[in-house]
Amino acid sequence: MDPAEARVLAPEFFPTLLGNIGLIALYAVIGAVLMYVGYFAIDLTTPGDLRGLVREGRPNAVVVSASGLVSMALIVVVAIYISGGGLLTGVINTLVYGLVGIVAQVLVVRGLEAVSRLDVGACLHDEYYTPVSAMIAGMHLALGLVVAVAII
């Protein structure tokens, strides 16, 4: 290839680049909305005011919230990754798979907490770190992985 030719960009370079930047922004917004919905679902189904407990600095609430957010992120990332097809198809797939994944995640985690007889409310309100929060965090992360792979 002639060195002069190597310095010239293909005509479709900038339209493709700008289109891809737009897709990144769109999926970032969709991902953020799904993460918000997921966090709200965790907060709504958890005993007590999870967000309030995090603001108060309760260590167990922070551990459970953080692990819940990471597990939701796994689900959202996989929903975006498999979205495929055209733009509208990709957006619809991401929203549907993301929302179904979030619902599955919340229901199964709450079920596991009930089966294991963990006192989640007491754990979250405790002023000191307790191993129960690590168990709940493990449930969130493990189930986030399971639900994410189920989407594939």
mmCIF file of C-alpha atoms in Angstrom:
data_model
loop_
_atom_site.group_PDB
_atom_site.id
_atom_site.type_symbol
_atom_site.label_atom_id
_atom_site.label_comp_id
_atom_site.label_asym_id
_atom_site.label_seq_id
_atom_site.Cartn_x
_atom_site.Cartn_y
_atom_site.Cartn_z
ATOM 1 C CA MET A 1 0.000 0.000 0.000
ATOM 2 C CA ASP A 2 1.231 3.451 -0.869
ATOM 3 C CA PRO A 3 2.026 5.505 2.292
ATOM 4 C CA ALA A 4 -0.175 8.339 0.976
ATOM 5 C CA GLU A 5 -3.139 5.941 0.757
ATOM 6 C CA ALA A 6 -2.573 4.797 4.343
ATOM 7 C CA ARG A 7 -3.157 8.342 5.613
ATOM 8 C CA VAL A 8 -6.583 8.617 4.020
ATOM 9 C CA LEU A 9 -9.577 7.364 5.961
ATOM 10 C CA ALA A 10 -12.290 5.390 4.236
ATOM 11 C CA PRO A 11 -15.370 7.488 3.412
ATOM 12 C CA GLU A 12 -17.548 5.473 5.804
ATOM 13 C CA PHE A 13 -15.149 5.931 8.743
ATOM 14 C CA PHE A 14 -16.746 9.011 10.364
ATOM 15 C CA PRO A 15 -20.397 8.051 9.782
ATOM 16 C CA THR A 16 -19.665 4.626 11.281
ATOM 17 C CA LEU A 17 -17.768 6.145 14.200
ATOM 18 C CA LEU A 18 -20.545 8.641 14.966
ATOM 19 C CA GLY A 19 -23.214 5.938 14.629
ATOM 20 C CA ASN A 20 -21.343 3.710 17.062
ATOM 21 C CA ILE A 21 -20.930 6.559 19.537
ATOM 22 C CA GLY A 22 -24.690 7.086 19.363
ATOM 23 C CA LEU A 23 -25.290 3.380 20.049
ATOM 24 C CA ILE A 24 -22.946 3.489 23.035
ATOM 25 C CA ALA A 25 -24.846 6.462 24.441
ATOM 26 C CA LEU A 26 -28.233 4.807 23.821
ATOM 27 C CA TYR A 27 -27.263 1.518 25.458
ATOM 28 C CA ALA A 28 -25.594 3.375 28.337
ATOM 29 C CA VAL A 29 -28.888 5.150 29.046
ATOM 30 C CA ILE A 30 -30.870 1.899 28.735
ATOM 31 C CA GLY A 31 -28.349 0.156 30.997
ATOM 32 C CA ALA A 32 -28.548 2.943 33.573
ATOM 33 C CA VAL A 33 -32.360 2.800 33.574
ATOM 34 C CA LEU A 34 -32.298 -0.993 34.019
ATOM 35 C CA MET A 35 -29.762 -0.656 36.829
ATOM 36 C CA TYR A 36 -31.989 1.909 38.535
ATOM 37 C CA VAL A 37 -35.010 -0.376 38.167
ATOM 38 C CA GLY A 38 -32.959 -3.299 39.507
ATOM 39 C CA TYR A 39 -31.725 -1.348 42.507
ATOM 40 C CA PHE A 40 -35.253 -0.084 43.202
ATOM 41 C CA ALA A 41 -36.524 -3.688 43.030
ATOM 42 C CA ILE A 42 -33.859 -4.807 45.505
ATOM 43 C CA ASP A 43 -34.663 -1.903 47.832
ATOM 44 C CA LEU A 44 -38.419 -2.485 47.547
ATOM 45 C CA THR A 45 -38.172 -6.197 48.360
ATOM 46 C CA THR A 46 -35.566 -5.910 51.119
ATOM 47 C CA PRO A 47 -36.746 -5.457 54.723
ATOM 48 C CA GLY A 48 -36.258 -1.862 55.797
ATOM 49 C CA ASP A 49 -35.144 1.185 53.864
ATOM 50 C CA LEU A 50 -32.052 -0.167 52.110
ATOM 51 C CA ARG A 51 -31.093 3.172 50.553
ATOM 52 C CA GLY A 52 -31.520 4.912 53.902
ATOM 53 C CA LEU A 53 -29.366 2.303 55.636
ATOM 54 C CA VAL A 54 -26.656 2.776 53.006
ATOM 55 C CA ARG A 55 -26.783 6.546 53.543
ATOM 56 C CA GLU A 56 -26.416 5.928 57.294
ATOM 57 C CA GLY A 57 -23.286 3.905 56.553
ATOM 58 C CA ARG A 58 -24.547 0.540 57.769
ATOM 59 C CA PRO A 59 -21.829 -1.817 56.498
ATOM 60 C CA ASN A 60 -24.094 -4.801 55.843
ATOM 61 C CA ALA A 61 -26.536 -2.683 53.842
ATOM 62 C CA VAL A 62 -23.624 -1.421 51.757
ATOM 63 C CA VAL A 63 -22.375 -4.977 51.103
ATOM 64 C CA VAL A 64 -25.840 -6.200 50.100
ATOM 65 C CA SER A 65 -26.539 -3.130 47.928
ATOM 66 C CA ALA A 66 -23.196 -3.313 46.170
ATOM 67 C CA SER A 67 -23.518 -7.017 45.436
ATOM 68 C CA GLY A 68 -27.074 -6.466 44.208
ATOM 69 C CA LEU A 69 -25.880 -3.758 41.831
ATOM 70 C CA VAL A 70 -23.060 -5.938 40.508
ATOM 71 C CA SER A 71 -25.457 -8.829 39.955
ATOM 72 C CA MET A 72 -27.879 -6.519 38.136
ATOM 73 C CA ALA A 73 -25.015 -5.210 36.015
ATOM 74 C CA LEU A 74 -24.135 -8.773 34.966
ATOM 75 C CA ILE A 75 -27.709 -9.295 33.816
ATOM 76 C CA VAL A 76 -27.868 -5.962 31.971
ATOM 77 C CA VAL A 77 -24.488 -6.510 30.280
ATOM 78 C CA VAL A 78 -25.552 -9.904 28.959
ATOM 79 C CA ALA A 79 -28.940 -8.520 27.865
ATOM 80 C CA ILE A 80 -27.133 -5.822 25.860
ATOM 81 C CA TYR A 81 -24.556 -8.282 24.519
ATOM 82 C CA ILE A 82 -27.115 -10.699 23.090
ATOM 83 C CA SER A 83 -29.499 -7.973 21.872
ATOM 84 C CA GLY A 84 -28.418 -8.358 18.209
ATOM 85 C CA GLY A 85 -30.440 -7.504 15.139
ATOM 86 C CA GLY A 86 -31.390 -3.988 14.123
ATOM 87 C CA LEU A 87 -31.556 -1.041 16.458
ATOM 88 C CA LEU A 88 -35.213 -1.453 17.440
ATOM 89 C CA THR A 89 -34.837 -5.217 17.893
ATOM 90 C CA GLY A 90 -31.721 -4.688 20.005
ATOM 91 C CA VAL A 91 -33.373 -2.118 22.246
ATOM 92 C CA ILE A 92 -36.495 -4.260 22.740
ATOM 93 C CA ASN A 93 -34.425 -7.386 23.451
ATOM 94 C CA THR A 94 -32.275 -5.504 25.941
ATOM 95 C CA LEU A 95 -35.271 -4.072 27.789
ATOM 96 C CA VAL A 96 -37.247 -7.323 27.869
ATOM 97 C CA TYR A 97 -34.351 -9.610 28.808
ATOM 98 C CA GLY A 98 -33.029 -7.058 31.272
ATOM 99 C CA LEU A 99 -36.384 -6.636 33.034
ATOM 100 C CA VAL A 100 -37.152 -10.365 33.105
ATOM 101 C CA GLY A 101 -33.649 -11.007 34.440
ATOM 102 C CA ILE A 102 -34.079 -8.392 37.163
ATOM 103 C CA VAL A 103 -37.418 -9.868 38.268
ATOM 104 C CA ALA A 104 -35.950 -13.384 38.296
ATOM 105 C CA GLN A 105 -32.931 -12.185 40.284
ATOM 106 C CA VAL A 106 -34.988 -10.456 42.963
ATOM 107 C CA LEU A 107 -37.493 -13.294 43.365
ATOM 108 C CA VAL A 108 -34.880 -16.028 43.594
ATOM 109 C CA VAL A 109 -32.657 -14.098 46.042
ATOM 110 C CA ARG A 110 -35.636 -13.431 48.314
ATOM 111 C CA GLY A 111 -36.559 -17.120 48.068
ATOM 112 C CA LEU A 112 -33.052 -18.224 48.999
ATOM 113 C CA GLU A 113 -33.016 -15.828 51.927
ATOM 114 C CA ALA A 114 -36.302 -17.296 53.171
ATOM 115 C CA VAL A 115 -35.138 -20.904 52.716
ATOM 116 C CA SER A 116 -31.873 -20.195 54.513
ATOM 117 C CA ARG A 117 -33.802 -18.467 57.322
ATOM 118 C CA LEU A 118 -31.517 -15.451 57.327
ATOM 119 C CA ASP A 119 -32.718 -12.442 59.300
ATOM 120 C CA VAL A 120 -31.987 -9.975 56.544
ATOM 121 C CA GLY A 121 -33.636 -7.041 58.301
ATOM 122 C CA ALA A 122 -31.541 -7.442 61.460
ATOM 123 C CA CYS A 123 -28.405 -7.915 59.398
ATOM 124 C CA LEU A 124 -28.963 -4.723 57.399
ATOM 125 C CA HIS A 125 -29.660 -2.652 60.505
ATOM 126 C CA ASP A 126 -26.613 -3.899 62.409
ATOM 127 C CA GLU A 127 -23.978 -1.228 62.980
ATOM 128 C CA TYR A 128 -21.166 -3.729 62.531
ATOM 129 C CA TYR A 129 -20.287 -6.067 59.702
ATOM 130 C CA THR A 130 -21.845 -9.526 60.053
ATOM 131 C CA PRO A 131 -21.107 -12.660 57.995
ATOM 132 C CA VAL A 132 -24.792 -12.853 57.036
ATOM 133 C CA SER A 133 -24.263 -9.932 54.647
ATOM 134 C CA ALA A 134 -21.485 -11.901 52.927
ATOM 135 C CA MET A 135 -23.893 -14.803 52.476
ATOM 136 C CA ILE A 136 -26.557 -12.502 51.001
ATOM 137 C CA ALA A 137 -23.936 -10.898 48.756
ATOM 138 C CA GLY A 138 -22.864 -14.349 47.596
ATOM 139 C CA MET A 139 -26.482 -15.185 46.778
ATOM 140 C CA HIS A 140 -26.833 -11.992 44.741
ATOM 141 C CA LEU A 141 -23.646 -12.554 42.783
ATOM 142 C CA ALA A 142 -24.207 -16.262 42.170
ATOM 143 C CA LEU A 143 -27.767 -15.753 41.031
ATOM 144 C CA GLY A 144 -26.772 -12.758 38.910
ATOM 145 C CA LEU A 145 -24.372 -15.066 37.066
ATOM 146 C CA VAL A 146 -27.002 -17.793 36.714
ATOM 147 C CA VAL A 147 -29.637 -15.391 35.406
ATOM 148 C CA ALA A 148 -27.135 -13.725 33.054
ATOM 149 C CA VAL A 149 -26.147 -17.070 31.553
ATOM 150 C CA ALA A 150 -29.813 -18.084 31.329
ATOM 151 C CA ILE A 151 -30.384 -15.065 29.098
ATOM 152 C CA ILE A 152 -27.820 -16.376 26.632
#
